[in-house]
């Protein structure tokens, strides 16, 4: 008689880490190839889309679609073809073993191939009022939500290239953009900074931090309580939108030391190949979506790379006769 602790777990054909756009697209494709993928939904089930409101740039939705609805539909589509979704996140991974060994709490999962679609998490200020207003005037994605700032005065937080790029992009919609930088130094490249500085619709606040987002009761951002660290001044800036441009953290820490990461912990991609191919060292391991993409970070590009990863998995298993 065997008990649970001594039973060898079945070996999966493929496990997908993450249930955002890339992971779910990979799941749809892998499931349709009859690979019965297991999707570990991760810390943020549904990924960044699940905390967005209207998505207007996903092809096929002329009137736009709510981010959570889009994700829910992708989940249903994956499940319909045989994907197994599990509300769990990876505790650790051992890619030195064959098959690859994943640990989820007390459970061990063995898999021949692995698709890492664990995404990147936007950095937030982590103020309770900010968190309460995400989707109601607070956003970390100018491309997704910029249109809603049409005709409004808004703020962009940060002093790097993301903040400059977002601010310049948002001047297409907003009447005025205030960039709020917590120091007087900028991480942004000279050219981006100069463009922002020269823009007539952009103003800068230096040494300034947001202490509170106003409007929580009405679920509608009304303004920001600001504090100048140098002068000690406190005041309210009336804005209808706050965009965070303070960077993203790729969710790849479980693979540190096992997979090549760049200086900012994004999984390194092969040149000209959008999906990371780990090659001989880690055969059958692929990464797709934002965990390996610092450049595009769009739902559609994440979905596209998820599709590519699943096709690579299928090809890999076929070539190995598995
Ligand atoms: P960066 O890490 O370069 O900059 C982050 C900025 O946000 C810094 O000004 C930082 O301030 C600030 N910040 C971080 N945390 C907080 C906080 N809690 N409160 C207030 N401010 C905060 O990130 P980016 O996303 O801007 O850029 C990442 C990489 O991507 C860079 O290599 C960049 O060049 C690249 N990129 C390139 C683009 C392009 O070429 N078009 C566009 C976007 C990004 P502090 O300096 O005080 O830490």
PDB file of N, CA and C in Angstrom, residues 239-320:
ATOM      1  N   UNK A 239      -5.794  66.801  -9.160  1.00  0.00           N
ATOM      2  CA  UNK A 239      -5.637  66.048 -10.421  1.00  0.00           C
ATOM      3  C   UNK A 239      -6.700  64.949 -10.464  1.00  0.00           C
ATOM      4  N   UNK A 240      -7.080  64.560 -11.679  1.00  0.00           N
ATOM      5  CA  UNK A 240      -8.100  63.517 -11.841  1.00  0.00           C
ATOM      6  C   UNK A 240      -7.494  62.159 -12.108  1.00  0.00           C
ATOM      7  N   UNK A 241      -6.186  62.144 -12.399  1.00  0.00           N
ATOM      8  CA  UNK A 241      -5.526  60.879 -12.689  1.00  0.00           C
ATOM      9  C   UNK A 241      -4.119  60.892 -12.133  1.00  0.00           C
ATOM     10  N   UNK A 242      -3.692  59.754 -11.622  1.00  0.00           N
ATOM     11  CA  UNK A 242      -2.289  59.602 -11.217  1.00  0.00           C
ATOM     12  C   UNK A 242      -1.758  58.339 -11.897  1.00  0.00           C
ATOM     13  N   UNK A 243      -0.697  58.515 -12.683  1.00  0.00           N
ATOM     14  CA  UNK A 243      -0.066  57.373 -13.341  1.00  0.00           C
ATOM     15  C   UNK A 243       1.266  57.089 -12.652  1.00  0.00           C
ATOM     16  N   UNK A 244       1.464  55.824 -12.314  1.00  0.00           N
ATOM     17  CA  UNK A 244       2.723  55.430 -11.703  1.00  0.00           C
ATOM     18  C   UNK A 244       3.715  55.086 -12.805  1.00  0.00           C
ATOM     19  N   UNK A 245       4.890  55.681 -12.733  1.00  0.00           N
ATOM     20  CA  UNK A 245       5.931  55.363 -13.721  1.00  0.00           C
ATOM     21  C   UNK A 245       7.206  55.059 -12.971  1.00  0.00           C
ATOM     22  N   UNK A 246       7.086  54.260 -11.933  1.00  0.00           N
ATOM     23  CA  UNK A 246       8.247  54.032 -11.056  1.00  0.00           C
ATOM     24  C   UNK A 246       8.852  52.645 -11.255  1.00  0.00           C
ATOM     25  N   UNK A 247       8.561  52.066 -12.397  1.00  0.00           N
ATOM     26  CA  UNK A 247       9.218  50.810 -12.754  1.00  0.00           C
ATOM     27  C   UNK A 247       8.370  49.575 -12.495  1.00  0.00           C
ATOM     28  N   UNK A 248       8.875  48.467 -12.982  1.00  0.00           N
ATOM     29  CA  UNK A 248       8.226  47.172 -12.828  1.00  0.00           C
ATOM     30  C   UNK A 248       9.225  46.197 -12.212  1.00  0.00           C
ATOM     31  N   UNK A 249       8.704  45.241 -11.502  1.00  0.00           N
ATOM     32  CA  UNK A 249       9.559  44.180 -10.986  1.00  0.00           C
ATOM     33  C   UNK A 249       9.166  42.873 -11.651  1.00  0.00           C
ATOM     34  N   UNK A 250      10.056  42.307 -12.486  1.00  0.00           N
ATOM     35  CA  UNK A 250       9.723  41.028 -13.093  1.00  0.00           C
ATOM     36  C   UNK A 250       9.671  39.926 -12.034  1.00  0.00           C
ATOM     37  N   UNK A 251       8.708  39.029 -12.199  1.00  0.00           N
ATOM     38  CA  UNK A 251       8.535  37.981 -11.194  1.00  0.00           C
ATOM     39  C   UNK A 251       9.369  36.752 -11.556  1.00  0.00           C
ATOM     40  N   UNK A 252      10.670  36.919 -11.382  1.00  0.00           N
ATOM     41  CA  UNK A 252      11.576  35.838 -11.798  1.00  0.00           C
ATOM     42  C   UNK A 252      12.497  35.405 -10.669  1.00  0.00           C
ATOM     43  N   UNK A 253      12.209  35.880  -9.457  1.00  0.00           N
ATOM     44  CA  UNK A 253      13.176  35.633  -8.372  1.00  0.00           C
ATOM     45  C   UNK A 253      13.349  34.136  -8.081  1.00  0.00           C
ATOM     46  N   UNK A 254      12.305  33.335  -8.352  1.00  0.00           N
ATOM     47  CA  UNK A 254      12.421  31.890  -8.075  1.00  0.00           C
ATOM     48  C   UNK A 254      13.487  31.233  -8.949  1.00  0.00           C
ATOM     49  N   UNK A 255      13.901  31.941 -10.006  1.00  0.00           N
ATOM     50  CA  UNK A 255      14.829  31.321 -10.962  1.00  0.00           C
ATOM     51  C   UNK A 255      16.233  31.903 -10.893  1.00  0.00           C
ATOM     52  N   UNK A 256      16.437  32.793  -9.933  1.00  0.00           N
ATOM     53  CA  UNK A 256      17.773  33.394  -9.784  1.00  0.00           C
ATOM     54  C   UNK A 256      18.819  32.294  -9.625  1.00  0.00           C
ATOM     55  N   UNK A 257      19.892  32.389 -10.399  1.00  0.00           N
ATOM     56  CA  UNK A 257      20.944  31.378 -10.292  1.00  0.00           C
ATOM     57  C   UNK A 257      20.703  30.178 -11.195  1.00  0.00           C
ATOM     58  N   UNK A 258      19.473  30.047 -11.706  1.00  0.00           N
ATOM     59  CA  UNK A 258      19.170  28.898 -12.572  1.00  0.00           C
ATOM     60  C   UNK A 258      18.956  29.320 -14.018  1.00  0.00           C
ATOM     61  N   UNK A 259      18.467  30.546 -14.178  1.00  0.00           N
ATOM     62  CA  UNK A 259      18.180  31.083 -15.508  1.00  0.00           C
ATOM     63  C   UNK A 259      18.899  32.419 -15.597  1.00  0.00           C
ATOM     64  N   UNK A 260      19.367  32.765 -16.794  1.00  0.00           N
ATOM     65  CA  UNK A 260      20.056  34.048 -16.942  1.00  0.00           C
ATOM     66  C   UNK A 260      19.072  35.207 -16.848  1.00  0.00           C
ATOM     67  N   UNK A 261      19.333  36.076 -15.906  1.00  0.00           N
ATOM     68  CA  UNK A 261      18.503  37.274 -15.746  1.00  0.00           C
ATOM     69  C   UNK A 261      19.361  38.488 -16.087  1.00  0.00           C
ATOM     70  N   UNK A 262      18.730  39.575 -16.545  1.00  0.00           N
ATOM     71  CA  UNK A 262      19.520  40.781 -16.797  1.00  0.00           C
ATOM     72  C   UNK A 262      19.663  41.577 -15.500  1.00  0.00           C
ATOM     73  N   UNK A 263      20.264  42.747 -15.606  1.00  0.00           N
ATOM     74  CA  UNK A 263      20.574  43.518 -14.396  1.00  0.00           C
ATOM     75  C   UNK A 263      19.327  43.878 -13.597  1.00  0.00           C
ATOM     76  N   UNK A 264      18.168  43.960 -14.280  1.00  0.00           N
ATOM     77  CA  UNK A 264      16.928  44.302 -13.571  1.00  0.00           C
ATOM     78  C   UNK A 264      16.059  43.072 -13.316  1.00  0.00           C
ATOM     79  N   UNK A 265      16.658  41.894 -13.452  1.00  0.00           N
ATOM     80  CA  UNK A 265      15.975  40.628 -13.156  1.00  0.00           C
ATOM     81  C   UNK A 265      14.931  40.196 -14.175  1.00  0.00           C
ATOM     82  N   UNK A 266      14.960  40.784 -15.368  1.00  0.00           N
ATOM     83  CA  UNK A 266      14.131  40.226 -16.447  1.00  0.00           C
ATOM     84  C   UNK A 266      14.845  38.990 -16.984  1.00  0.00           C
ATOM     85  N   UNK A 267      14.072  37.978 -17.379  1.00  0.00           N
ATOM     86  CA  UNK A 267      14.681  36.798 -17.987  1.00  0.00           C
ATOM     87  C   UNK A 267      15.255  37.207 -19.336  1.00  0.00           C
ATOM     88  N   UNK A 268      16.497  36.832 -19.575  1.00  0.00           N
ATOM     89  CA  UNK A 268      17.169  37.247 -20.814  1.00  0.00           C
ATOM     90  C   UNK A 268      16.590  36.514 -22.015  1.00  0.00           C
ATOM     91  N   UNK A 269      16.352  37.234 -23.068  1.00  0.00           N
ATOM     92  CA  UNK A 269      15.835  36.611 -24.283  1.00  0.00           C
ATOM     93  C   UNK A 269      16.956  36.442 -25.299  1.00  0.00           C
ATOM     94  N   UNK A 270      16.793  35.436 -26.128  1.00  0.00           N
ATOM     95  CA  UNK A 270      17.742  35.261 -27.230  1.00  0.00           C
ATOM     96  C   UNK A 270      17.501  36.363 -28.243  1.00  0.00           C
ATOM     97  N   UNK A 271      18.562  36.752 -28.888  1.00  0.00           N
ATOM     98  CA  UNK A 271      18.450  37.821 -29.865  1.00  0.00           C
ATOM     99  C   UNK A 271      17.433  37.458 -30.950  1.00  0.00           C
ATOM    100  N   UNK A 272      16.579  38.377 -31.277  1.00  0.00           N
ATOM    101  CA  UNK A 272      15.587  38.192 -32.332  1.00  0.00           C
ATOM    102  C   UNK A 272      14.561  37.095 -32.044  1.00  0.00           C
ATOM    103  N   UNK A 273      14.580  36.572 -30.874  1.00  0.00           N
ATOM    104  CA  UNK A 273      13.567  35.562 -30.531  1.00  0.00           C
ATOM    105  C   UNK A 273      12.795  36.101 -29.345  1.00  0.00           C
ATOM    106  N   UNK A 274      11.520  36.322 -29.555  1.00  0.00           N
ATOM    107  CA  UNK A 274      10.746  36.978 -28.507  1.00  0.00           C
ATOM    108  C   UNK A 274      10.558  36.069 -27.306  1.00  0.00           C
ATOM    109  N   UNK A 275      10.376  34.795 -27.594  1.00  0.00           N
ATOM    110  CA  UNK A 275      10.252  33.827 -26.508  1.00  0.00           C
ATOM    111  C   UNK A 275      11.655  33.363 -26.152  1.00  0.00           C
ATOM    112  N   UNK A 276      11.977  33.338 -24.888  1.00  0.00           N
ATOM    113  CA  UNK A 276      13.296  32.880 -24.491  1.00  0.00           C
ATOM    114  C   UNK A 276      13.419  31.385 -24.715  1.00  0.00           C
ATOM    115  N   UNK A 277      14.434  31.011 -25.423  1.00  0.00           N
ATOM    116  CA  UNK A 277      14.709  29.591 -25.613  1.00  0.00           C
ATOM    117  C   UNK A 277      15.908  29.272 -24.744  1.00  0.00           C
ATOM    118  N   UNK A 278      15.747  28.359 -23.825  1.00  0.00           N
ATOM    119  CA  UNK A 278      16.844  28.109 -22.907  1.00  0.00           C
ATOM    120  C   UNK A 278      17.906  27.189 -23.509  1.00  0.00           C
ATOM    121  N   UNK A 279      17.586  26.611 -24.666  1.00  0.00           N
ATOM    122  CA  UNK A 279      18.585  25.831 -25.393  1.00  0.00           C
ATOM    123  C   UNK A 279      18.991  24.560 -24.679  1.00  0.00           C
ATOM    124  N   UNK A 280      20.242  24.170 -24.881  1.00  0.00           N
ATOM    125  CA  UNK A 280      20.711  22.878 -24.371  1.00  0.00           C
ATOM    126  C   UNK A 280      20.768  22.831 -22.854  1.00  0.00           C
ATOM    127  N   UNK A 281      21.047  23.985 -22.278  1.00  0.00           N
ATOM    128  CA  UNK A 281      21.237  23.990 -20.823  1.00  0.00           C
ATOM    129  C   UNK A 281      19.933  23.685 -20.088  1.00  0.00           C
ATOM    130  N   UNK A 282      18.855  24.270 -20.573  1.00  0.00           N
ATOM    131  CA  UNK A 282      17.550  24.023 -19.967  1.00  0.00           C
ATOM    132  C   UNK A 282      16.543  23.675 -21.062  1.00  0.00           C
ATOM    133  N   UNK A 283      16.688  22.496 -21.630  1.00  0.00           N
ATOM    134  CA  UNK A 283      15.803  22.155 -22.738  1.00  0.00           C
ATOM    135  C   UNK A 283      14.347  22.119 -22.292  1.00  0.00           C
ATOM    136  N   UNK A 284      13.491  22.697 -23.125  1.00  0.00           N
ATOM    137  CA  UNK A 284      12.066  22.662 -22.820  1.00  0.00           C
ATOM    138  C   UNK A 284      11.601  23.726 -21.846  1.00  0.00           C
ATOM    139  N   UNK A 285      12.484  24.667 -21.516  1.00  0.00           N
ATOM    140  CA  UNK A 285      12.063  25.768 -20.637  1.00  0.00           C
ATOM    141  C   UNK A 285      11.938  27.038 -21.470  1.00  0.00           C
ATOM    142  N   UNK A 286      10.816  27.689 -21.366  1.00  0.00           N
ATOM    143  CA  UNK A 286      10.544  28.887 -22.167  1.00  0.00           C
ATOM    144  C   UNK A 286      10.010  29.984 -21.260  1.00  0.00           C
ATOM    145  N   UNK A 287      10.246  31.213 -21.673  1.00  0.00           N
ATOM    146  CA  UNK A 287       9.673  32.334 -20.927  1.00  0.00           C
ATOM    147  C   UNK A 287       8.946  33.227 -21.914  1.00  0.00           C
ATOM    148  N   UNK A 288       7.835  33.750 -21.482  1.00  0.00           N
ATOM    149  CA  UNK A 288       7.064  34.613 -22.388  1.00  0.00           C
ATOM    150  C   UNK A 288       6.373  35.704 -21.575  1.00  0.00           C
ATOM    151  N   UNK A 289       5.894  36.714 -22.272  1.00  0.00           N
ATOM    152  CA  UNK A 289       5.192  37.803 -21.580  1.00  0.00           C
ATOM    153  C   UNK A 289       6.142  38.729 -20.847  1.00  0.00           C
ATOM    154  N   UNK A 290       5.606  39.458 -19.905  1.00  0.00           N
ATOM    155  CA  UNK A 290       6.351  40.562 -19.297  1.00  0.00           C
ATOM    156  C   UNK A 290       7.559  40.148 -18.458  1.00  0.00           C
ATOM    157  N   UNK A 291       7.647  38.882 -18.073  1.00  0.00           N
ATOM    158  CA  UNK A 291       8.807  38.473 -17.267  1.00  0.00           C
ATOM    159  C   UNK A 291      10.088  38.528 -18.099  1.00  0.00           C
ATOM    160  N   UNK A 292       9.919  38.614 -19.432  1.00  0.00           N
ATOM    161  CA  UNK A 292      11.079  38.686 -20.322  1.00  0.00           C
ATOM    162  C   UNK A 292      10.968  39.867 -21.284  1.00  0.00           C
ATOM    163  N   UNK A 293      10.009  40.751 -21.036  1.00  0.00           N
ATOM    164  CA  UNK A 293       9.780  41.839 -21.987  1.00  0.00           C
ATOM    165  C   UNK A 293       9.692  43.179 -21.275  1.00  0.00           C
ATOM    166  N   UNK A 294      10.764  43.946 -21.356  1.00  0.00           N
ATOM    167  CA  UNK A 294      10.735  45.255 -20.717  1.00  0.00           C
ATOM    168  C   UNK A 294      10.319  46.328 -21.720  1.00  0.00           C
ATOM    169  N   UNK A 295      10.191  45.935 -22.988  1.00  0.00           N
ATOM    170  CA  UNK A 295      10.036  46.931 -24.023  1.00  0.00           C
ATOM    171  C   UNK A 295       8.577  47.184 -24.412  1.00  0.00           C
ATOM    172  N   UNK A 296       7.827  46.118 -24.679  1.00  0.00           N
ATOM    173  CA  UNK A 296       6.472  46.316 -25.219  1.00  0.00           C
ATOM    174  C   UNK A 296       5.404  46.251 -24.135  1.00  0.00           C
ATOM    175  N   UNK A 297       5.446  45.225 -23.338  1.00  0.00           N
ATOM    176  CA  UNK A 297       4.572  45.088 -22.158  1.00  0.00           C
ATOM    177  C   UNK A 297       3.088  45.262 -22.461  1.00  0.00           C
ATOM    178  N   UNK A 298       2.656  44.786 -23.590  1.00  0.00           N
ATOM    179  CA  UNK A 298       1.243  44.933 -23.955  1.00  0.00           C
ATOM    180  C   UNK A 298       0.537  43.588 -23.853  1.00  0.00           C
ATOM    181  N   UNK A 299      -0.780  43.634 -23.651  1.00  0.00           N
ATOM    182  CA  UNK A 299      -1.535  42.386 -23.553  1.00  0.00           C
ATOM    183  C   UNK A 299      -1.364  41.566 -24.826  1.00  0.00           C
ATOM    184  N   UNK A 300      -1.402  42.240 -25.945  1.00  0.00           N
ATOM    185  CA  UNK A 300      -1.358  41.503 -27.210  1.00  0.00           C
ATOM    186  C   UNK A 300       0.037  40.912 -27.465  1.00  0.00           C
ATOM    187  N   UNK A 301       1.088  41.623 -27.069  1.00  0.00           N
ATOM    188  CA  UNK A 301       2.425  41.048 -27.263  1.00  0.00           C
ATOM    189  C   UNK A 301       2.651  39.899 -26.282  1.00  0.00           C
ATOM    190  N   UNK A 302       2.111  40.048 -25.077  1.00  0.00           N
ATOM    191  CA  UNK A 302       2.229  38.961 -24.091  1.00  0.00           C
ATOM    192  C   UNK A 302       1.493  37.728 -24.609  1.00  0.00           C
ATOM    193  N   UNK A 303       0.298  37.952 -25.153  1.00  0.00           N
ATOM    194  CA  UNK A 303      -0.482  36.832 -25.694  1.00  0.00           C
ATOM    195  C   UNK A 303       0.296  36.178 -26.838  1.00  0.00           C
ATOM    196  N   UNK A 304       0.851  36.998 -27.715  1.00  0.00           N
ATOM    197  CA  UNK A 304       1.597  36.469 -28.853  1.00  0.00           C
ATOM    198  C   UNK A 304       2.779  35.612 -28.412  1.00  0.00           C
ATOM    199  N   UNK A 305       3.501  36.088 -27.416  1.00  0.00           N
ATOM    200  CA  UNK A 305       4.669  35.315 -26.984  1.00  0.00           C
ATOM    201  C   UNK A 305       4.238  34.059 -26.234  1.00  0.00           C
ATOM    202  N   UNK A 306       3.073  34.100 -25.582  1.00  0.00           N
ATOM    203  CA  UNK A 306       2.540  32.893 -24.925  1.00  0.00           C
ATOM    204  C   UNK A 306       2.233  31.823 -25.954  1.00  0.00           C
ATOM    205  N   UNK A 307       1.665  32.253 -27.057  1.00  0.00           N
ATOM    206  CA  UNK A 307       1.372  31.334 -28.160  1.00  0.00           C
ATOM    207  C   UNK A 307       2.671  30.714 -28.663  1.00  0.00           C
ATOM    208  N   UNK A 308       3.691  31.562 -28.844  1.00  0.00           N
ATOM    209  CA  UNK A 308       4.976  31.068 -29.359  1.00  0.00           C
ATOM    210  C   UNK A 308       5.584  30.047 -28.392  1.00  0.00           C
ATOM    211  N   UNK A 309       5.495  30.332 -27.104  1.00  0.00           N
ATOM    212  CA  UNK A 309       6.073  29.413 -26.110  1.00  0.00           C
ATOM    213  C   UNK A 309       5.383  28.053 -26.177  1.00  0.00           C
ATOM    214  N   UNK A 310       4.046  28.069 -26.303  1.00  0.00           N
ATOM    215  CA  UNK A 310       3.310  26.796 -26.349  1.00  0.00           C
ATOM    216  C   UNK A 310       3.661  26.022 -27.619  1.00  0.00           C
ATOM    217  N   UNK A 311       3.818  26.730 -28.722  1.00  0.00           N
ATOM    218  CA  UNK A 311       4.187  26.048 -29.969  1.00  0.00           C
ATOM    219  C   UNK A 311       5.584  25.442 -29.849  1.00  0.00           C
ATOM    220  N   UNK A 312       6.482  26.167 -29.150  1.00  0.00           N
ATOM    221  CA  UNK A 312       7.837  25.627 -28.937  1.00  0.00           C
ATOM    222  C   UNK A 312       7.786  24.364 -28.083  1.00  0.00           C
ATOM    223  N   UNK A 313       6.938  24.388 -27.069  1.00  0.00           N
ATOM    224  CA  UNK A 313       6.797  23.215 -26.188  1.00  0.00           C
ATOM    225  C   UNK A 313       6.319  22.013 -26.999  1.00  0.00           C
ATOM    226  N   UNK A 314       5.306  22.262 -27.815  1.00  0.00           N
ATOM    227  CA  UNK A 314       4.741  21.178 -28.623  1.00  0.00           C
ATOM    228  C   UNK A 314       5.827  20.578 -29.530  1.00  0.00           C
ATOM    229  N   UNK A 315       6.580  21.485 -30.175  1.00  0.00           N
ATOM    230  CA  UNK A 315       7.629  21.054 -31.107  1.00  0.00           C
ATOM    231  C   UNK A 315       8.708  20.265 -30.356  1.00  0.00           C
ATOM    232  N   UNK A 316       9.064  20.796 -29.186  1.00  0.00           N
ATOM    233  CA  UNK A 316      10.101  20.162 -28.367  1.00  0.00           C
ATOM    234  C   UNK A 316       9.703  18.733 -27.991  1.00  0.00           C
ATOM    235  N   UNK A 317       8.470  18.579 -27.486  1.00  0.00           N
ATOM    236  CA  UNK A 317       8.024  17.256 -27.036  1.00  0.00           C
ATOM    237  C   UNK A 317       7.944  16.286 -28.216  1.00  0.00           C
ATOM    238  N   UNK A 318       7.517  16.816 -29.341  1.00  0.00           N
ATOM    239  CA  UNK A 318       7.402  15.968 -30.529  1.00  0.00           C
ATOM    240  C   UNK A 318       8.794  15.500 -30.990  1.00  0.00           C
ATOM    241  N   UNK A 319       9.716  16.461 -31.012  1.00  0.00           N
ATOM    242  CA  UNK A 319      11.077  16.121 -31.462  1.00  0.00           C
ATOM    243  C   UNK A 319      11.745  15.095 -30.541  1.00  0.00           C
ATOM    244  N   UNK A 320      11.421  15.198 -29.246  1.00  0.00           N
ATOM    245  CA  UNK A 320      12.026  14.263 -28.279  1.00  0.00           C
ATOM    246  C   UNK A 320      11.242  12.954 -28.210  1.00  0.00           C
TER     247      UNK A 320
END
